[in-house]
Short mmCIF file of N, CA and C in Angstrom, two decimals:
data_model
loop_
_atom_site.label_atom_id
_atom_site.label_comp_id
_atom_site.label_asym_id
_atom_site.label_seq_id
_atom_site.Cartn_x
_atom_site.Cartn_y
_atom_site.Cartn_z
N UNK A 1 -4.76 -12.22 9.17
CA UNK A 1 -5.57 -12.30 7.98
C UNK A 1 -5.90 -10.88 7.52
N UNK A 2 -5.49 -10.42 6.34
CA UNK A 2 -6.13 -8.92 5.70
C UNK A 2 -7.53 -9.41 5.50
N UNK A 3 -8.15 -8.56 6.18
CA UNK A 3 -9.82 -7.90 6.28
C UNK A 3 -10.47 -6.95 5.95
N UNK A 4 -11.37 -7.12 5.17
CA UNK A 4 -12.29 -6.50 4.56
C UNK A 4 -13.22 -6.16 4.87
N UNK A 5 -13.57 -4.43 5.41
CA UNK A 5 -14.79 -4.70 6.59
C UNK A 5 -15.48 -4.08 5.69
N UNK A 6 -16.87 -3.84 6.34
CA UNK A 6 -18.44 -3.32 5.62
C UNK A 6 -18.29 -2.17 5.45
N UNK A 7 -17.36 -1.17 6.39
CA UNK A 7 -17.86 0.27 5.82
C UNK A 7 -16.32 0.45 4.98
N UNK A 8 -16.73 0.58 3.79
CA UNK A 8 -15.71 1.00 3.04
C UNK A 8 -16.72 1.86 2.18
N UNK A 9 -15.85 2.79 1.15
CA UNK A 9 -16.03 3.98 0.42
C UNK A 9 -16.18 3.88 -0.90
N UNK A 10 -17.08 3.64 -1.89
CA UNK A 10 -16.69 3.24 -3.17
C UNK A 10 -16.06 2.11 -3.38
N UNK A 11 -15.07 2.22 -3.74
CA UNK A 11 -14.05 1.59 -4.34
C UNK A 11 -12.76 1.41 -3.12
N UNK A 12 -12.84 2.48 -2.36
CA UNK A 12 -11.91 2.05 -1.40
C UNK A 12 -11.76 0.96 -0.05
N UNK A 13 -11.69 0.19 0.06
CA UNK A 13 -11.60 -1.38 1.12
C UNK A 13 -10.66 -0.60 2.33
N UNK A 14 -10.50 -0.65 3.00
CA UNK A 14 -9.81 -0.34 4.21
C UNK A 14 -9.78 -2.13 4.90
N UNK A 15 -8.73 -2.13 5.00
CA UNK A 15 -7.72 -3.32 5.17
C UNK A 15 -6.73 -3.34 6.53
N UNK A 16 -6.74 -4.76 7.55
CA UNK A 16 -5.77 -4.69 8.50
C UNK A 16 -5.21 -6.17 8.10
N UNK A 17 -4.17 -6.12 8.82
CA UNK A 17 -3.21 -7.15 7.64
C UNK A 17 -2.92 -8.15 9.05
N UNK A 18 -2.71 -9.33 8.83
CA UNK A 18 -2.67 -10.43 9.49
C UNK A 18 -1.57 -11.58 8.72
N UNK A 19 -2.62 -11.98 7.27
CA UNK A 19 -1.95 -12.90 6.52
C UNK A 19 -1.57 -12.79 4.71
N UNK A 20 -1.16 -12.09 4.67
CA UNK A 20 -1.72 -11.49 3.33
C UNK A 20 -1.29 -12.52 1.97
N UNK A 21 -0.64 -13.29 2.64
CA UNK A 21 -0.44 -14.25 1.23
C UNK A 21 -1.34 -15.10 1.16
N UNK A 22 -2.71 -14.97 1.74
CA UNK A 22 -3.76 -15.85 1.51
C UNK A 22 -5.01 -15.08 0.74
N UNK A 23 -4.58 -13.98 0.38
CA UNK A 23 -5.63 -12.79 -0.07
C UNK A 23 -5.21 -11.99 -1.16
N UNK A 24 -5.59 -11.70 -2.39
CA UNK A 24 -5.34 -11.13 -3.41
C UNK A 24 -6.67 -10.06 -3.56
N UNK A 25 -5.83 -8.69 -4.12
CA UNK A 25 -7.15 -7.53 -4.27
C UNK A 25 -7.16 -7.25 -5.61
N UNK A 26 -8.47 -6.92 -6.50
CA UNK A 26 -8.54 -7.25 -7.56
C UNK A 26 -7.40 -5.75 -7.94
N UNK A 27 -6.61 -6.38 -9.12
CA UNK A 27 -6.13 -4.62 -8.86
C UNK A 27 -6.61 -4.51 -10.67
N UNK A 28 -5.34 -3.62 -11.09
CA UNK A 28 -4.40 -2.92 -10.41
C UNK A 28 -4.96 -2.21 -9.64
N UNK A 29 -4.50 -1.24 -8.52
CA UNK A 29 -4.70 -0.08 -7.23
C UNK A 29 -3.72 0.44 -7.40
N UNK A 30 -4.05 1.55 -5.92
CA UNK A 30 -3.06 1.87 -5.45
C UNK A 30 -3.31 1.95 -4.00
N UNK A 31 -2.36 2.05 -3.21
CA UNK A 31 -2.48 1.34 -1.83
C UNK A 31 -1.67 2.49 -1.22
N UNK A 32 -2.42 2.91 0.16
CA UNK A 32 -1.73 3.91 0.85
C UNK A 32 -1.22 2.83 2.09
N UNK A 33 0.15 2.22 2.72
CA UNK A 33 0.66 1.15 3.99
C UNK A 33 0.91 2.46 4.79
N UNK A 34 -0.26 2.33 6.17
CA UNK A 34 -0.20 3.29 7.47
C UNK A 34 0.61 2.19 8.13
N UNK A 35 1.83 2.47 8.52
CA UNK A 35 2.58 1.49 9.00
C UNK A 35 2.56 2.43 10.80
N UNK A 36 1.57 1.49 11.74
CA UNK A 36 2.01 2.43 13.11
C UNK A 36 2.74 0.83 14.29
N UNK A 37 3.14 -0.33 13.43
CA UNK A 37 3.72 -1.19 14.24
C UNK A 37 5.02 -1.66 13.45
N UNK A 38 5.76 -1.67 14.25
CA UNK A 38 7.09 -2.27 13.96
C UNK A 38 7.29 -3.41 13.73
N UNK A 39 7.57 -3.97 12.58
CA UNK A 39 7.82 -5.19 11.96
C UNK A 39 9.04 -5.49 11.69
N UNK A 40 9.33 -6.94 11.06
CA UNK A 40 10.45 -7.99 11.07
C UNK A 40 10.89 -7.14 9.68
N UNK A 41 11.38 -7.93 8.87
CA UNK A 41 12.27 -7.30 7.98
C UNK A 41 11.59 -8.40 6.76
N UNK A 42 11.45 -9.67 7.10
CA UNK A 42 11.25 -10.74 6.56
C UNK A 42 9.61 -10.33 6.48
N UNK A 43 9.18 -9.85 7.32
CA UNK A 43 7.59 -9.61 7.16
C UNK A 43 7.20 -8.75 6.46
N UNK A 44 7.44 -7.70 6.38
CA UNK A 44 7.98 -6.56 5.49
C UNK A 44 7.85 -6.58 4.04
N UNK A 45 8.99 -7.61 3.59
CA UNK A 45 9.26 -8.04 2.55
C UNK A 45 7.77 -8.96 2.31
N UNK A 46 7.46 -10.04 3.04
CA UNK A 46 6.52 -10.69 2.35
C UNK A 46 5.00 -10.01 1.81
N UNK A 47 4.80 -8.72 2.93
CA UNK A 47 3.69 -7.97 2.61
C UNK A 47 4.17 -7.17 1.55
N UNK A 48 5.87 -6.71 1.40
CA UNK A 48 6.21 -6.08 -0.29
C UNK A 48 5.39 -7.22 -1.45
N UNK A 49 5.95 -7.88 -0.93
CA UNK A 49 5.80 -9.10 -2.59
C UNK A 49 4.39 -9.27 -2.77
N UNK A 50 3.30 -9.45 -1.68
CA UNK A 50 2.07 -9.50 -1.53
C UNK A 50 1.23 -8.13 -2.37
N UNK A 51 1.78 -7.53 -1.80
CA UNK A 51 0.71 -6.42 -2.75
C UNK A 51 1.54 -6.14 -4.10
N UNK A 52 2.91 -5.89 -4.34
CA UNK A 52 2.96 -6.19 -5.77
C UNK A 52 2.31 -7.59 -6.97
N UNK A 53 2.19 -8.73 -6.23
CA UNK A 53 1.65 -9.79 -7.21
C UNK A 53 -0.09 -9.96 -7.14
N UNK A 54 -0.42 -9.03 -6.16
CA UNK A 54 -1.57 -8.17 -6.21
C UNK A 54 -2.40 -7.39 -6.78
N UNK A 55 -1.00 -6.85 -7.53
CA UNK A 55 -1.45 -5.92 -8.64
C UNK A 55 -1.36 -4.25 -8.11
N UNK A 56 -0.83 -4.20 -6.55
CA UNK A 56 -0.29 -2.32 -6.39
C UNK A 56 0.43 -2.02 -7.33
N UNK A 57 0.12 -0.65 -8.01
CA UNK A 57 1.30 -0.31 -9.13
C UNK A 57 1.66 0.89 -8.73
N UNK A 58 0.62 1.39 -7.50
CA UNK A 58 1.36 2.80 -6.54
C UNK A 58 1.27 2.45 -5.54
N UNK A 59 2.12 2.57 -4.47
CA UNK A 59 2.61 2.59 -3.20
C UNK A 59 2.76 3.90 -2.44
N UNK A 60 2.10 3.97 -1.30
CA UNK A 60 2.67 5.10 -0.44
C UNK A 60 2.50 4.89 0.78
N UNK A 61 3.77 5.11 1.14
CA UNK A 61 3.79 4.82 2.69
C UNK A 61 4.27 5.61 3.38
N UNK A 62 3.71 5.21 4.43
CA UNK A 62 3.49 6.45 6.07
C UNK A 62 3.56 5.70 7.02
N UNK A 63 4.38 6.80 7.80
CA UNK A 63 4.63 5.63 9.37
C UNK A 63 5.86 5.34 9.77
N UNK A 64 5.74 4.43 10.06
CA UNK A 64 7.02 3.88 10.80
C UNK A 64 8.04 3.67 10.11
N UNK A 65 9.24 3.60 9.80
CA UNK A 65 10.10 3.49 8.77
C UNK A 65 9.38 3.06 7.47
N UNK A 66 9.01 4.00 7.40
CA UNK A 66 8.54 4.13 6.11
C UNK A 66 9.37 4.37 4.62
N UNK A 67 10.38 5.01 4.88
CA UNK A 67 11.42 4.60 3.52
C UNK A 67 11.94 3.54 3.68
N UNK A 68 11.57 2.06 4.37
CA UNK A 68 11.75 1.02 4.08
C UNK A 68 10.91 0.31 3.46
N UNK A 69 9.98 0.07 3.55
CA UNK A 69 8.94 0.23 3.24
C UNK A 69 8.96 0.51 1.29
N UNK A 70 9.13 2.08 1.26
CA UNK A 70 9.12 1.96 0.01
C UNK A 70 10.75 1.29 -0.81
N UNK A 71 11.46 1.19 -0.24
CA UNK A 71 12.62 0.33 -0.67
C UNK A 71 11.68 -1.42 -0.87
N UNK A 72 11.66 -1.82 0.16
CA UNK A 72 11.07 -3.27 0.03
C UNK A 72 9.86 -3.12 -0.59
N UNK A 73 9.26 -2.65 -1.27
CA UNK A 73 8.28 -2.62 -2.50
C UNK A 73 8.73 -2.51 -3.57
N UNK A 74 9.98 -1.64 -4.07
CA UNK A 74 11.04 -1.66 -5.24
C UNK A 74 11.40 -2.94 -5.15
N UNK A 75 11.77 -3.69 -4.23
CA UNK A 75 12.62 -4.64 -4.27
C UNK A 75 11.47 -5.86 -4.87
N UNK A 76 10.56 -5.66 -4.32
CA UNK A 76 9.76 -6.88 -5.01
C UNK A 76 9.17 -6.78 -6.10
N UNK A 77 9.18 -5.30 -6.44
CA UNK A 77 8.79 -5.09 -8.08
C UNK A 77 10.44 -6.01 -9.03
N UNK A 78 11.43 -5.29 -8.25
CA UNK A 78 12.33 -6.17 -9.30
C UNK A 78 12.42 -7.11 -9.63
N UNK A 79 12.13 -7.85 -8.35
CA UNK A 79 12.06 -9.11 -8.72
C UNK A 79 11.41 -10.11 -9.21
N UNK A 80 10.08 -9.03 -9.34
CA UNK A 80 9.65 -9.60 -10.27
C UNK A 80 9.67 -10.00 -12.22
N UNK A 81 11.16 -9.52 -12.19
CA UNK A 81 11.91 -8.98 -13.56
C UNK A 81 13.19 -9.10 -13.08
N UNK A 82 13.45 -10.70 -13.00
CA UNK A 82 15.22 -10.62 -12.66
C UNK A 82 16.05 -10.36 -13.92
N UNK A 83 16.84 -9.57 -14.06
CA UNK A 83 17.80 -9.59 -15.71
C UNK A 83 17.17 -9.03 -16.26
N UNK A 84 15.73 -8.29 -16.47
CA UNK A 84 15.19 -7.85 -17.20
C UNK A 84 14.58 -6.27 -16.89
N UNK A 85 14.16 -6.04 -17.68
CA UNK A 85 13.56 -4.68 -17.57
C UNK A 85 12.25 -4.47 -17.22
N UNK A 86 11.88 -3.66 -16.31
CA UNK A 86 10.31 -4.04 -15.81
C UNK A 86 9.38 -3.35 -16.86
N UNK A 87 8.21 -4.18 -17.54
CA UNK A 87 7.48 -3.56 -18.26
C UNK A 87 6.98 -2.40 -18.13
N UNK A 88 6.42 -1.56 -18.77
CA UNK A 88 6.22 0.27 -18.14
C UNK A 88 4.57 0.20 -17.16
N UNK A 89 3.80 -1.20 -18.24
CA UNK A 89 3.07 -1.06 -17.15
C UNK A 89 2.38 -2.39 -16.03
N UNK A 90 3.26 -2.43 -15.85
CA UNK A 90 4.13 -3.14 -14.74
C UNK A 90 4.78 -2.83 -13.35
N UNK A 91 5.42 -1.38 -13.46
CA UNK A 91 5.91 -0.63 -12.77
C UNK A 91 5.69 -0.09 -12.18
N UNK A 92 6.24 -0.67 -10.63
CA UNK A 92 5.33 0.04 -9.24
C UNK A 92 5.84 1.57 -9.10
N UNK A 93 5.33 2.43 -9.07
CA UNK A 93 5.47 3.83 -8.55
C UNK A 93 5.84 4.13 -6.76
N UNK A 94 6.52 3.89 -6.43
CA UNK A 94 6.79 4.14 -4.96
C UNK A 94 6.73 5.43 -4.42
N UNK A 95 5.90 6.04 -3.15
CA UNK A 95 6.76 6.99 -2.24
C UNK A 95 6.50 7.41 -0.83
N UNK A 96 7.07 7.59 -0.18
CA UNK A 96 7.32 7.53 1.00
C UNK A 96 7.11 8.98 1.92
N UNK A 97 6.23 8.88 2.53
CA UNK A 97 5.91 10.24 3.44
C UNK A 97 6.08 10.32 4.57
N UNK A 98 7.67 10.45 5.06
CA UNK A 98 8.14 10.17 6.55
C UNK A 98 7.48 11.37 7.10
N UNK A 99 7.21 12.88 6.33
CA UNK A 99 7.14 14.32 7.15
C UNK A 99 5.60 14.76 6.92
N UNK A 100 4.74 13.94 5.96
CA UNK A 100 3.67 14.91 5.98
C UNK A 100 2.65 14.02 7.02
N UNK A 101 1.80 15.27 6.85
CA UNK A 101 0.32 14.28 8.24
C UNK A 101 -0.17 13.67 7.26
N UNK A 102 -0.65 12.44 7.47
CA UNK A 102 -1.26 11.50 7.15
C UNK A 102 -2.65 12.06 6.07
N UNK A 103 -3.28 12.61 6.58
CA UNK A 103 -4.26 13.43 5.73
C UNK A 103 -3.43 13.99 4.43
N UNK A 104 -2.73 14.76 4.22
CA UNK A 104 -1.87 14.94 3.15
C UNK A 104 -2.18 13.39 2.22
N UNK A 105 -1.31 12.68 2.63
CA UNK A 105 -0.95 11.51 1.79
C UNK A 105 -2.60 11.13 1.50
N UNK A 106 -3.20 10.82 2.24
CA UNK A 106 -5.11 10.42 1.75
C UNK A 106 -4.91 11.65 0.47
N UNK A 107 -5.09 12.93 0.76
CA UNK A 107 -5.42 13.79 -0.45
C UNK A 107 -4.49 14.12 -1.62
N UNK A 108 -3.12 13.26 -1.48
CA UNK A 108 -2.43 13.01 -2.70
C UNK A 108 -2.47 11.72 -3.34
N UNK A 109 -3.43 10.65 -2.43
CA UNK A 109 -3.53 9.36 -3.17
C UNK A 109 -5.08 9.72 -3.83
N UNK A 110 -5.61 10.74 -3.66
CA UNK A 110 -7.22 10.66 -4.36
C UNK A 110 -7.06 11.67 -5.55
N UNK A 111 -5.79 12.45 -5.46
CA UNK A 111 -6.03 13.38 -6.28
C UNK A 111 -5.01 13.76 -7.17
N UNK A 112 -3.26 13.12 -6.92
CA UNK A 112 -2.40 13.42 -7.40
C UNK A 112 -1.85 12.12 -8.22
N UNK A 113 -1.85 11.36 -7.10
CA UNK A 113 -1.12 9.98 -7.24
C UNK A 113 -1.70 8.65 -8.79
N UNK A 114 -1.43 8.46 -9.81
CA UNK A 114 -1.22 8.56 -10.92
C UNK A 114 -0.43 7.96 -11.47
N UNK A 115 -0.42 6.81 -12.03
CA UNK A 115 0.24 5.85 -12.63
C UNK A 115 0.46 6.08 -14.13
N UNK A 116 2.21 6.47 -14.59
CA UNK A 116 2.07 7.02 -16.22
C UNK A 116 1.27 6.12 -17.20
N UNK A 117 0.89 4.76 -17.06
CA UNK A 117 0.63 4.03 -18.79
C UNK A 117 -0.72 3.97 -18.01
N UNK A 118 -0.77 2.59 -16.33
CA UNK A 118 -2.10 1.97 -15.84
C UNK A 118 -3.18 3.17 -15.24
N UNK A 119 -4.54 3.32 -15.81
CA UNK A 119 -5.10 4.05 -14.83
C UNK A 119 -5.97 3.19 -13.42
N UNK A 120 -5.60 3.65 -12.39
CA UNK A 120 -5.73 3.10 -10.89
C UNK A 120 -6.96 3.72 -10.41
N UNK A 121 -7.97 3.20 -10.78
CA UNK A 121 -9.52 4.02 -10.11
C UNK A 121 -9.60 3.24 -8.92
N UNK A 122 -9.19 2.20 -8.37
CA UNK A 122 -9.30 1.48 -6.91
C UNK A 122 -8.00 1.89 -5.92
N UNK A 123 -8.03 2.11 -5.01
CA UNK A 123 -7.07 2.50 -3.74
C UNK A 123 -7.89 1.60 -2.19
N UNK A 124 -6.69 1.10 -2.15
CA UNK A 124 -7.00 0.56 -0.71
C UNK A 124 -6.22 1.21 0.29
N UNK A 125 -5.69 0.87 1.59
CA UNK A 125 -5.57 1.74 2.90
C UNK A 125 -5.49 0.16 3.73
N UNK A 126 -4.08 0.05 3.68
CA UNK A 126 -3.63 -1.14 4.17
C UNK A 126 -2.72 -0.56 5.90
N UNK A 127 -3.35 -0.83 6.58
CA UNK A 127 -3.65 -0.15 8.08
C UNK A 127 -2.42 -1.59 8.83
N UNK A 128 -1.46 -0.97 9.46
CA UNK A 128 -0.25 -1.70 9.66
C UNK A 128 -0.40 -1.52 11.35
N UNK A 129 -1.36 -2.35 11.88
CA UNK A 129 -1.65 -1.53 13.74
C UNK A 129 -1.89 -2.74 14.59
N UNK A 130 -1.70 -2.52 15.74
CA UNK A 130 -2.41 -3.93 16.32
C UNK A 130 -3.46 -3.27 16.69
N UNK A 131 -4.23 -2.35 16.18
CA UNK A 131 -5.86 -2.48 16.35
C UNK A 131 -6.28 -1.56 15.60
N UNK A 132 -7.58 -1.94 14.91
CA UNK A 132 -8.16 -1.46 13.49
C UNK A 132 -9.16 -0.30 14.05
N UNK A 133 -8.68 0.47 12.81
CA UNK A 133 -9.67 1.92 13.30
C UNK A 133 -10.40 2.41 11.48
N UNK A 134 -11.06 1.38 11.01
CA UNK A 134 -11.58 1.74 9.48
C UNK A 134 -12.20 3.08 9.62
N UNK A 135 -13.36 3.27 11.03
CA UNK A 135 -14.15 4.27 10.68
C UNK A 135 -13.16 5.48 10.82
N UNK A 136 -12.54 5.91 11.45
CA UNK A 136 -11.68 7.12 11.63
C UNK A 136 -10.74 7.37 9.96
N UNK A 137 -10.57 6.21 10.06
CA UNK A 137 -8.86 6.47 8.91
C UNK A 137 -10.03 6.25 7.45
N UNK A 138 -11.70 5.83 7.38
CA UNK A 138 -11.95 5.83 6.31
C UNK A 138 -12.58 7.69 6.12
N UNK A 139 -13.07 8.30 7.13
CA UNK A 139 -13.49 8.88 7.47
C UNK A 139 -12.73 10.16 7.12
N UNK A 140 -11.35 9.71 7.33
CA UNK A 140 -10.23 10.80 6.92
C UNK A 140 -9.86 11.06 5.54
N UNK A 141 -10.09 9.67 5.05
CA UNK A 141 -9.37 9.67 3.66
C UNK A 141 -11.08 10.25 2.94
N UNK A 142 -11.98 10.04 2.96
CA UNK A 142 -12.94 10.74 2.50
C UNK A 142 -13.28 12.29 2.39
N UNK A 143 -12.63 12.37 3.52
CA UNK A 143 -12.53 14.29 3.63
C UNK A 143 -11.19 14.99 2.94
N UNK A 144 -10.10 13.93 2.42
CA UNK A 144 -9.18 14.42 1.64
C UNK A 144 -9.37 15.00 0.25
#
């Protein structure tokens, strides 16, 4: 089940993921996936499609194969536009931070990261672990 705990930051929710097709976040956002567990391919994909019909219109991911990650988030933006052209604002922004520290990516999702048409004042921190650490990883992204 994605969870929503008490200490969150503003606007930012810090999130551990369980079931996510039972949970929608008001968006649009943008969503930093700390991916530190290895997943199915099929699971992957369903947490892609989950936060695109969600309303993520930026993606960034860290972690564990993480340019998969941002591939299977493209992939569910397309499809959400088969034959067609994806509206501009519509269009998920993907990217993928296999090399920087994690702190980096917090201080390019608060300060760089930027959607051309939608403006994204909400960011969540969708924590990919078998055990939740909000206060540390909210703690981090606040000092970014």
């Amino acid at each position: 089940m994605l969870r929503f705990h008490a200490r969150t930051s503003g606007l930012l929710p810090y999130a551990t993921w369980r079931h996510a097709a039972q949970h929608r976040v008001p968006g649009p956002f943008r969503a930093v996936v700390i991916i530190e567990e290895e997943v199915s391919i099929e699971w992957r994909d369903d947490v892609s499609n989950w936060l695109v019909n969600s309303g993520c219109l930026y993606m960034m991911a860290w972690g564990l194969d993480c340019t998969l990650w941002d591939d299977s988030v493209d992939w569910a933006n397309i499809g959400q536009f088969p034959f067609e052209d994806i509206p501009e604002d519509r269009f998920v922004v993907t990217t993928w931070h296999d090399s920087d520290p994690l702190d980096e990516v917090f201080y390019f999702c608060k300060h760089t990261a930027a959607h051309p048409i939608v403006e994204l004042p909400q960011a969540i921190l969708l924590h990919i672990a078998r055990n939740e650490s909000a206060g540390p990883m909210l703690n981090a992204y606040s000092r970014a």
